[in-house]
Amino acid sequence: MTKIPFETVVARHGTAVLRVCRAVVGIHDAEDAWSETFLAALRAYPQLPENANLEAWLVTIAHRKAIDIIRGRQRQAHPVAEVPERPSTLGIPGATDADLHHAVTRLPTKQRQAVAYHYLGGLPYSEVAEVIGGSAEAARRAGSDGIAALRRHLAAPAENPRITTAAPAHPASRGARP
Amino acid sequence: MTQHIPSALTDLPVGLLDRLHTRLAADAASADLLDVAYRTLDSPVGPLLLAATPRGLLRVAFDSEDHDAVLAAIAAKVSPRILFAPERLDAAARELDEYFARTRTTFDLPLDHALSKGFRQTVQTYLPLIPYGHTETYAHVAARVGNPRAVRAVGTACATNPLPLVLPCHRVVRSDGSPGGYAGGPEAKTALIALEAA
């Protein structure tokens, strides 16, 4: 039993981790979050125990990188008397996808993380709880409240006439690279 | 997980992951974390896997060797920090293309011999001394590396050559003139001898 090539790790988990990053830090910062996650994972990979759960390990790293990115953003922000109108940094302005991503970013942090790690990262709530802290039951409640809030957002037909639903994301493989 | 989630959360822009993968390979190389880079190369003897460490070309593998199995073996023996990263293999791919186009008769590539040792490595490093277009017998090679009784061991060294083509084990044949075994299959060996004789 030896470790699989890291390329296979990227092929198996890259899609799910990218979805998680887009939900947690937004479309704009997701590429940096993904890149930093996989670079950190590559660095630590030789020391990872062979029986480790790769998906949970990667989501944990992505979680930390997302926190770093969000903190960095808050440091850059400076208080102003009135918030100026400006284009969304979360995607194409006016697109329904960006609108939904905006709705995700407005969820309370724990809900957003629980939705991302459970529904997009594919982790069971017991593992989500290990990543974000608290009990599995609290993680389940946060995930379910979060998805309900997103549903309510989607249920406003005038705002979002084109949004459809898809089956839950499981880690999709891009297949072996040539 | 029976609940459905909005496709806007799961749909990803076309090409984004490929772009991120390319960036990862570049970041990994500059952070000195790309222990093994690999790519494939189409050739007249089938798709070849090329893998290199920062020190040099580590492995050339035929399709019949099963590229996934070859990468798994490299992960175990050298490092699991392996990524598809064609750039490091540019020179090797170019020289192999030239070899198959018959515009190149010797290779001029840095090599990493990490996958062989001892007598096998001695035999393998001798192989480029057999001139292009010529063949030698296993017995002759055994004598040339200073161990004339080690004919079978020379056969094993050729059979386990991690760098076929570049270290030309296809130029070592049986004393009855038949080509003998080859990792890429006997047809590939015959084809390579014919290519060099043309």
Short mmCIF file of C-alpha atoms in Angstrom, two decimals:
data_model
loop_
_atom_site.label_atom_id
_atom_site.label_comp_id
_atom_site.label_asym_id
_atom_site.label_seq_id
_atom_site.Cartn_x
_atom_site.Cartn_y
_atom_site.Cartn_z
CA MET A 1 0.00 0.00 0.00
CA THR A 2 1.66 3.19 -1.13
CA LYS A 3 0.54 6.70 -1.88
CA ILE A 4 -1.14 7.47 -5.19
CA PRO A 5 0.53 10.08 -7.44
CA PHE A 6 -0.56 13.59 -6.48
CA GLU A 7 -1.85 14.08 -10.03
CA THR A 8 -4.54 11.51 -9.23
CA VAL A 9 -5.47 13.45 -6.08
CA VAL A 10 -5.96 16.59 -8.18
CA ALA A 11 -7.94 14.69 -10.81
CA ARG A 12 -10.25 13.11 -8.22
CA HIS A 13 -10.78 16.07 -5.89
CA GLY A 14 -9.97 19.22 -7.86
CA THR A 15 -13.55 19.79 -8.98
CA ALA A 16 -15.13 19.42 -5.55
CA VAL A 17 -12.51 21.62 -3.89
CA LEU A 18 -13.04 24.32 -6.51
CA ARG A 19 -16.80 24.29 -5.87
CA VAL A 20 -16.12 24.57 -2.14
CA CYS A 21 -13.74 27.49 -2.67
CA ARG A 22 -16.21 29.32 -4.92
CA ALA A 23 -18.95 28.97 -2.33
CA VAL A 24 -16.81 29.94 0.66
CA VAL A 25 -14.69 32.84 -0.64
CA GLY A 26 -16.64 33.76 -3.80
CA ILE A 27 -15.85 33.35 -7.48
CA HIS A 28 -13.26 36.13 -7.51
CA ASP A 29 -10.96 34.71 -4.82
CA ALA A 30 -11.70 31.03 -5.49
CA GLU A 31 -8.80 30.58 -7.91
CA ASP A 32 -6.29 31.79 -5.34
CA ALA A 33 -7.91 29.67 -2.63
CA TRP A 34 -7.80 26.55 -4.84
CA SER A 35 -4.21 27.16 -5.90
CA GLU A 36 -3.01 27.76 -2.34
CA THR A 37 -4.93 24.72 -1.11
CA PHE A 38 -3.38 22.31 -3.61
CA LEU A 39 0.12 23.79 -3.26
CA ALA A 40 -0.07 23.37 0.53
CA ALA A 41 -1.47 19.87 0.05
CA LEU A 42 1.38 18.97 -2.34
CA ARG A 43 3.89 20.21 0.25
CA ALA A 44 2.41 18.09 3.04
CA TYR A 45 1.43 15.08 0.92
CA PRO A 46 4.49 12.84 1.55
CA GLN A 47 3.88 13.07 5.34
CA LEU A 48 0.14 12.38 5.12
CA PRO A 49 -0.84 9.03 6.66
CA GLU A 50 -1.72 6.54 3.95
CA ASN A 51 -5.18 5.84 5.34
CA ALA A 52 -6.12 9.55 5.52
CA ASN A 53 -9.44 10.69 4.07
CA LEU A 54 -8.18 12.81 1.17
CA GLU A 55 -11.42 14.73 0.67
CA ALA A 56 -11.68 15.75 4.34
CA TRP A 57 -7.98 16.62 4.40
CA LEU A 58 -8.29 18.85 1.33
CA VAL A 59 -11.46 20.54 2.60
CA THR A 60 -9.69 21.24 5.91
CA ILE A 61 -6.80 22.91 4.06
CA ALA A 62 -9.24 24.85 1.85
CA HIS A 63 -11.10 25.95 4.98
CA ARG A 64 -7.88 27.42 6.46
CA LYS A 65 -6.90 29.08 3.19
CA ALA A 66 -10.38 30.59 2.93
CA ILE A 67 -10.09 32.03 6.44
CA ASP A 68 -6.71 33.56 5.48
CA ILE A 69 -8.20 35.11 2.35
CA ILE A 70 -11.24 36.50 4.17
CA ARG A 71 -9.01 37.96 6.94
CA GLY A 72 -6.74 39.50 4.34
CA ARG A 73 -9.78 41.08 2.70
CA GLN A 74 -10.94 42.53 6.03
CA ARG A 75 -7.48 44.00 6.66
CA GLN A 76 -7.58 45.69 3.27
CA ALA A 77 -11.04 47.11 3.85
CA HIS A 78 -11.20 50.53 5.51
CA PRO A 79 -14.32 51.99 7.08
CA VAL A 80 -16.26 54.66 5.18
CA ALA A 81 -19.27 56.74 6.16
CA GLU A 82 -21.41 55.51 3.31
CA VAL A 83 -20.91 52.32 1.32
CA PRO A 84 -20.50 53.26 -2.31
CA GLU A 85 -22.25 51.38 -5.11
CA ARG A 86 -19.79 49.23 -7.00
CA PRO A 87 -19.78 46.26 -9.31
CA SER A 88 -19.91 42.83 -7.73
CA THR A 89 -16.58 41.07 -7.49
CA LEU A 90 -18.32 37.74 -7.30
CA GLY A 91 -18.85 37.10 -10.98
CA ILE A 92 -20.57 38.60 -13.96
CA PRO A 93 -22.87 41.35 -12.69
CA GLY A 94 -26.50 40.63 -13.40
CA ALA A 95 -25.97 36.94 -14.07
CA THR A 96 -28.19 34.66 -12.03
CA ASP A 97 -25.23 32.47 -11.09
CA ALA A 98 -23.44 35.47 -9.64
CA ASP A 99 -26.66 36.42 -7.89
CA LEU A 100 -26.83 33.02 -6.25
CA HIS A 101 -23.18 33.18 -5.31
CA HIS A 102 -23.92 36.54 -3.77
CA ALA A 103 -26.71 34.92 -1.77
CA VAL A 104 -24.24 32.27 -0.59
CA THR A 105 -21.76 34.89 0.57
CA ARG A 106 -24.51 36.60 2.58
CA LEU A 107 -25.22 33.43 4.57
CA PRO A 108 -23.87 33.38 8.13
CA THR A 109 -20.34 31.95 8.06
CA LYS A 110 -21.16 28.61 9.70
CA GLN A 111 -24.09 28.04 7.32
CA ARG A 112 -21.99 28.90 4.29
CA GLN A 113 -19.21 26.58 5.42
CA ALA A 114 -21.60 23.76 6.28
CA VAL A 115 -23.34 24.03 2.89
CA ALA A 116 -19.99 24.12 1.06
CA TYR A 117 -18.30 21.27 2.91
CA HIS A 118 -21.31 18.97 3.06
CA TYR A 119 -23.15 19.60 -0.21
CA LEU A 120 -20.19 20.57 -2.41
CA GLY A 121 -17.26 18.89 -0.65
CA GLY A 122 -19.24 15.71 0.00
CA LEU A 123 -18.21 15.41 3.66
CA PRO A 124 -20.59 13.82 6.15
CA TYR A 125 -21.68 16.23 8.90
CA SER A 126 -19.45 14.47 11.47
CA GLU A 127 -16.43 15.50 9.38
CA VAL A 128 -17.86 18.95 8.63
CA ALA A 129 -18.03 19.46 12.41
CA GLU A 130 -14.37 18.52 12.76
CA VAL A 131 -13.44 21.17 10.19
CA ILE A 132 -15.60 24.05 11.43
CA GLY A 133 -15.83 23.12 15.12
CA GLY A 134 -18.94 22.37 17.19
CA SER A 135 -21.06 19.24 17.13
CA ALA A 136 -22.15 17.21 14.13
CA GLU A 137 -25.73 18.11 15.01
CA ALA A 138 -24.94 21.84 14.94
CA ALA A 139 -23.21 21.37 11.58
CA ARG A 140 -26.25 19.54 10.24
CA ARG A 141 -28.54 22.33 11.45
CA ALA A 142 -26.30 25.00 9.89
CA GLY A 143 -26.19 23.11 6.58
CA SER A 144 -29.91 22.59 6.49
CA ASP A 145 -30.68 26.21 7.48
CA GLY A 146 -28.21 27.41 4.84
CA ILE A 147 -29.68 25.35 2.03
CA ALA A 148 -33.20 26.42 3.09
CA ALA A 149 -32.16 30.08 2.93
CA LEU A 150 -30.73 29.55 -0.56
CA ARG A 151 -33.97 27.84 -1.59
CA ARG A 152 -35.97 30.80 -0.37
CA HIS A 153 -33.71 33.02 -2.40
CA LEU A 154 -34.29 30.85 -5.46
CA ALA A 155 -38.01 30.77 -4.86
CA ALA A 156 -38.28 34.49 -5.74
CA PRO A 157 -39.16 33.87 -9.41
CA ALA A 158 -39.07 37.48 -10.55
CA GLU A 159 -35.47 37.83 -9.46
CA ASN A 160 -34.20 34.46 -10.60
CA PRO A 161 -36.25 33.06 -13.48
CA ARG A 162 -33.49 30.90 -14.93
CA ILE A 163 -32.02 29.04 -12.02
CA THR A 164 -32.33 25.29 -12.22
CA THR A 165 -31.26 22.62 -9.83
CA ALA A 166 -28.80 19.81 -10.27
CA ALA A 167 -28.01 16.63 -8.42
CA PRO A 168 -25.69 17.03 -5.42
CA ALA A 169 -22.08 17.24 -6.37
CA HIS A 170 -19.93 14.27 -5.63
CA PRO A 171 -16.23 14.54 -6.21
CA ALA A 172 -16.16 14.32 -9.98
CA SER A 173 -13.16 12.83 -11.60
CA ARG A 174 -11.69 14.42 -14.64
CA GLY A 175 -10.32 11.02 -15.48
CA ALA A 176 -6.70 10.09 -15.74
CA ARG A 177 -4.59 12.60 -17.52
CA PRO A 178 -2.87 11.39 -20.64
CA MET B 1 -27.57 13.40 0.37
CA THR B 2 -30.82 13.26 -1.47
CA GLN B 3 -31.43 17.02 -1.46
CA HIS B 4 -30.76 18.86 -4.67
CA ILE B 5 -28.54 21.89 -4.72
CA PRO B 6 -28.59 24.75 -7.20
CA SER B 7 -26.54 24.04 -10.32
CA ALA B 8 -25.10 27.54 -10.06
CA LEU B 9 -23.08 26.22 -7.12
CA THR B 10 -21.81 23.17 -8.99
CA ASP B 11 -21.33 24.41 -12.57
CA LEU B 12 -17.77 25.47 -13.28
CA PRO B 13 -16.55 27.61 -16.19
CA VAL B 14 -15.17 25.49 -19.03
CA GLY B 15 -11.39 25.26 -18.93
CA LEU B 16 -11.05 26.73 -15.43
CA LEU B 17 -9.71 23.55 -13.84
CA ASP B 18 -7.18 23.04 -16.64
CA ARG B 19 -5.98 26.60 -16.16
CA LEU B 20 -5.70 26.08 -12.39
CA HIS B 21 -3.84 22.81 -12.97
CA THR B 22 -1.30 24.57 -15.20
CA ARG B 23 -0.85 27.24 -12.53
CA LEU B 24 -0.39 24.57 -9.85
CA ALA B 25 2.32 22.82 -11.88
CA ALA B 26 4.16 26.13 -12.37
CA ASP B 27 3.78 27.14 -8.68
CA ALA B 28 4.93 23.67 -7.59
CA ALA B 29 8.02 23.86 -9.80
CA SER B 30 9.03 27.29 -8.47
CA ALA B 31 8.43 26.18 -4.88
CA ASP B 32 10.68 23.16 -5.53
CA LEU B 33 7.75 20.82 -4.84
CA LEU B 34 7.46 19.24 -8.28
CA ASP B 35 9.51 16.13 -7.55
CA VAL B 36 8.33 14.34 -10.69
CA ALA B 37 6.85 15.94 -13.83
CA TYR B 38 5.39 13.81 -16.59
CA ARG B 39 3.77 13.95 -20.00
CA THR B 40 3.01 11.55 -22.83
CA LEU B 41 4.39 11.58 -26.35
CA ASP B 42 2.97 9.90 -29.43
CA SER B 43 5.57 7.86 -31.26
CA PRO B 44 5.84 5.22 -34.01
CA VAL B 45 6.13 2.60 -31.24
CA GLY B 46 3.00 3.83 -29.46
CA PRO B 47 2.35 6.44 -26.74
CA LEU B 48 5.35 6.97 -24.49
CA LEU B 49 5.29 8.19 -20.91
CA LEU B 50 8.12 10.59 -20.07
CA ALA B 51 8.87 11.48 -16.44
CA ALA B 52 11.60 13.72 -15.03
CA THR B 53 12.88 14.95 -11.69
CA PRO B 54 14.66 18.32 -11.38
CA ARG B 55 17.88 16.33 -11.95
CA GLY B 56 16.89 14.90 -15.29
CA LEU B 57 14.88 12.35 -17.25
CA LEU B 58 13.85 9.57 -14.87
CA ARG B 59 11.67 7.24 -16.90
CA VAL B 60 10.52 6.45 -20.42
CA ALA B 61 7.72 3.89 -20.53
CA PHE B 62 5.87 2.10 -23.31
CA ASP B 63 2.10 1.82 -23.42
CA SER B 64 2.37 -1.92 -22.73
CA GLU B 65 3.96 -1.17 -19.36
CA ASP B 66 0.70 0.58 -18.24
CA HIS B 67 1.45 4.25 -17.61
CA ASP B 68 -0.69 4.38 -14.45
CA ALA B 69 1.24 1.47 -12.98
CA VAL B 70 4.53 3.14 -13.93
CA LEU B 71 3.50 6.37 -12.18
CA ALA B 72 2.37 4.40 -9.12
CA ALA B 73 5.79 2.74 -8.99
CA ILE B 74 7.53 6.11 -9.27
CA ALA B 75 5.33 7.42 -6.43
CA ALA B 76 6.49 4.54 -4.25
CA LYS B 77 10.18 4.58 -5.21
CA VAL B 78 10.93 8.26 -5.80
CA SER B 79 8.17 10.58 -4.56
CA PRO B 80 4.36 10.85 -4.71
CA ARG B 81 4.73 14.57 -5.54
CA ILE B 82 3.95 13.86 -9.20
CA LEU B 83 2.12 16.18 -11.57
CA PHE B 84 1.28 16.25 -15.25
CA ALA B 85 3.63 19.08 -16.24
CA PRO B 86 4.81 18.88 -19.86
CA GLU B 87 7.23 21.80 -19.72
CA ARG B 88 10.03 19.95 -17.94
CA LEU B 89 9.88 17.29 -20.66
CA ASP B 90 10.14 19.68 -23.61
CA ALA B 91 13.75 18.83 -24.44
CA ALA B 92 13.23 15.08 -24.04
CA ALA B 93 10.12 15.15 -26.24
CA ARG B 94 11.93 17.16 -28.90
CA GLU B 95 14.95 14.83 -28.96
CA LEU B 96 12.75 11.73 -29.16
CA ASP B 97 10.76 13.29 -32.01
CA GLU B 98 14.03 13.96 -33.82
CA TYR B 99 15.18 10.39 -33.15
CA PHE B 100 12.04 8.97 -34.70
CA ALA B 101 12.40 11.40 -37.62
CA ARG B 102 15.95 10.00 -38.06
CA THR B 103 17.51 13.43 -37.65
CA ARG B 104 19.10 12.48 -34.30
CA THR B 105 21.39 9.54 -33.51
CA THR B 106 22.44 10.33 -29.93
CA PHE B 107 20.65 11.87 -26.96
CA ASP B 108 21.95 14.82 -25.07
CA LEU B 109 19.69 14.94 -22.01
CA PRO B 110 20.39 15.15 -18.28
CA LEU B 111 19.38 11.79 -16.77
CA ASP B 112 18.30 10.75 -13.29
CA HIS B 113 19.38 7.16 -12.60
CA ALA B 114 17.39 6.92 -9.35
CA LEU B 115 15.40 3.92 -10.61
CA SER B 116 18.36 1.59 -11.07
CA LYS B 117 21.50 0.73 -9.19
CA GLY B 118 24.53 -1.54 -9.06
CA PHE B 119 25.32 -3.82 -11.96
CA ARG B 120 22.08 -2.98 -13.76
CA GLN B 121 22.97 0.68 -13.77
CA THR B 122 26.49 -0.15 -14.96
CA VAL B 123 25.01 -2.04 -17.92
CA GLN B 124 22.43 0.67 -18.65
CA THR B 125 25.00 3.46 -18.67
CA TYR B 126 27.12 1.38 -21.07
CA LEU B 127 24.28 1.09 -23.62
CA PRO B 128 24.73 4.53 -25.30
CA LEU B 129 28.26 3.42 -26.21
CA ILE B 130 26.76 0.96 -28.72
CA PRO B 131 26.71 3.12 -31.86
CA TYR B 132 23.45 4.07 -33.57
CA GLY B 133 22.55 1.52 -36.22
CA HIS B 134 24.64 -1.25 -34.62
CA THR B 135 23.76 -4.12 -32.33
CA GLU B 136 25.75 -6.12 -29.78
CA THR B 137 24.95 -9.45 -28.17
CA TYR B 138 24.13 -9.86 -24.48
CA ALA B 139 27.40 -11.82 -24.13
CA HIS B 140 29.38 -9.06 -25.76
CA VAL B 141 27.90 -6.43 -23.45
CA ALA B 142 28.67 -8.64 -20.44
CA ALA B 143 32.31 -8.79 -21.54
CA ARG B 144 32.44 -5.04 -22.20
CA VAL B 145 31.22 -4.19 -18.68
CA GLY B 146 33.90 -6.48 -17.26
CA ASN B 147 31.79 -9.48 -16.24
CA PRO B 148 31.70 -11.94 -19.16
CA ARG B 149 29.81 -14.60 -17.16
CA ALA B 150 26.94 -12.22 -16.34
CA VAL B 151 25.06 -12.71 -19.62
CA ARG B 152 21.71 -13.31 -17.88
CA ALA B 153 22.26 -10.32 -15.60
CA VAL B 154 22.83 -8.19 -18.69
CA GLY B 155 19.49 -9.46 -19.98
CA THR B 156 17.84 -8.46 -16.71
CA ALA B 157 19.52 -5.05 -16.79
CA CYS B 158 18.14 -4.47 -20.30
CA ALA B 159 14.68 -5.75 -19.32
CA THR B 160 14.55 -3.37 -16.34
CA ASN B 161 15.99 -0.37 -18.19
CA PRO B 162 14.01 2.66 -16.87
CA LEU B 163 15.09 4.78 -19.84
CA PRO B 164 14.53 2.74 -23.01
CA LEU B 165 15.26 4.50 -26.34
CA VAL B 166 17.49 7.04 -24.58
CA LEU B 167 19.61 4.21 -23.14
CA PRO B 168 19.32 1.99 -26.23
CA CYS B 169 18.73 -1.51 -24.86
CA HIS B 170 17.07 -2.28 -28.20
CA ARG B 171 20.61 -2.51 -29.64
CA VAL B 172 21.37 -5.58 -27.52
CA VAL B 173 20.32 -8.82 -29.25
CA ARG B 174 20.72 -12.58 -28.83
CA SER B 175 23.81 -14.31 -30.13
CA ASP B 176 21.69 -16.20 -32.71
CA GLY B 177 20.74 -12.82 -34.20
CA SER B 178 17.13 -12.83 -32.99
CA PRO B 179 16.10 -9.61 -31.26
CA GLY B 180 15.27 -11.01 -27.81
CA GLY B 181 12.89 -9.52 -25.29
CA TYR B 182 11.91 -5.85 -25.00
CA ALA B 183 9.75 -3.84 -22.62
CA GLY B 184 7.96 -2.28 -25.58
CA GLY B 185 7.35 -5.72 -27.15
CA PRO B 186 9.46 -7.60 -29.72
CA GLU B 187 7.80 -5.73 -32.63
CA ALA B 188 8.94 -2.40 -31.21
CA LYS B 189 12.49 -3.68 -30.85
CA THR B 190 12.53 -4.93 -34.45
CA ALA B 191 11.03 -1.63 -35.62
CA LEU B 192 13.71 0.40 -33.80
CA ILE B 193 16.54 -1.71 -35.22
CA ALA B 194 15.01 -1.27 -38.69
CA LEU B 195 14.58 2.49 -38.14
CA GLU B 196 18.27 2.85 -37.30
CA ALA B 197 19.37 0.60 -40.18
CA ALA B 198 17.43 2.56 -42.80
#
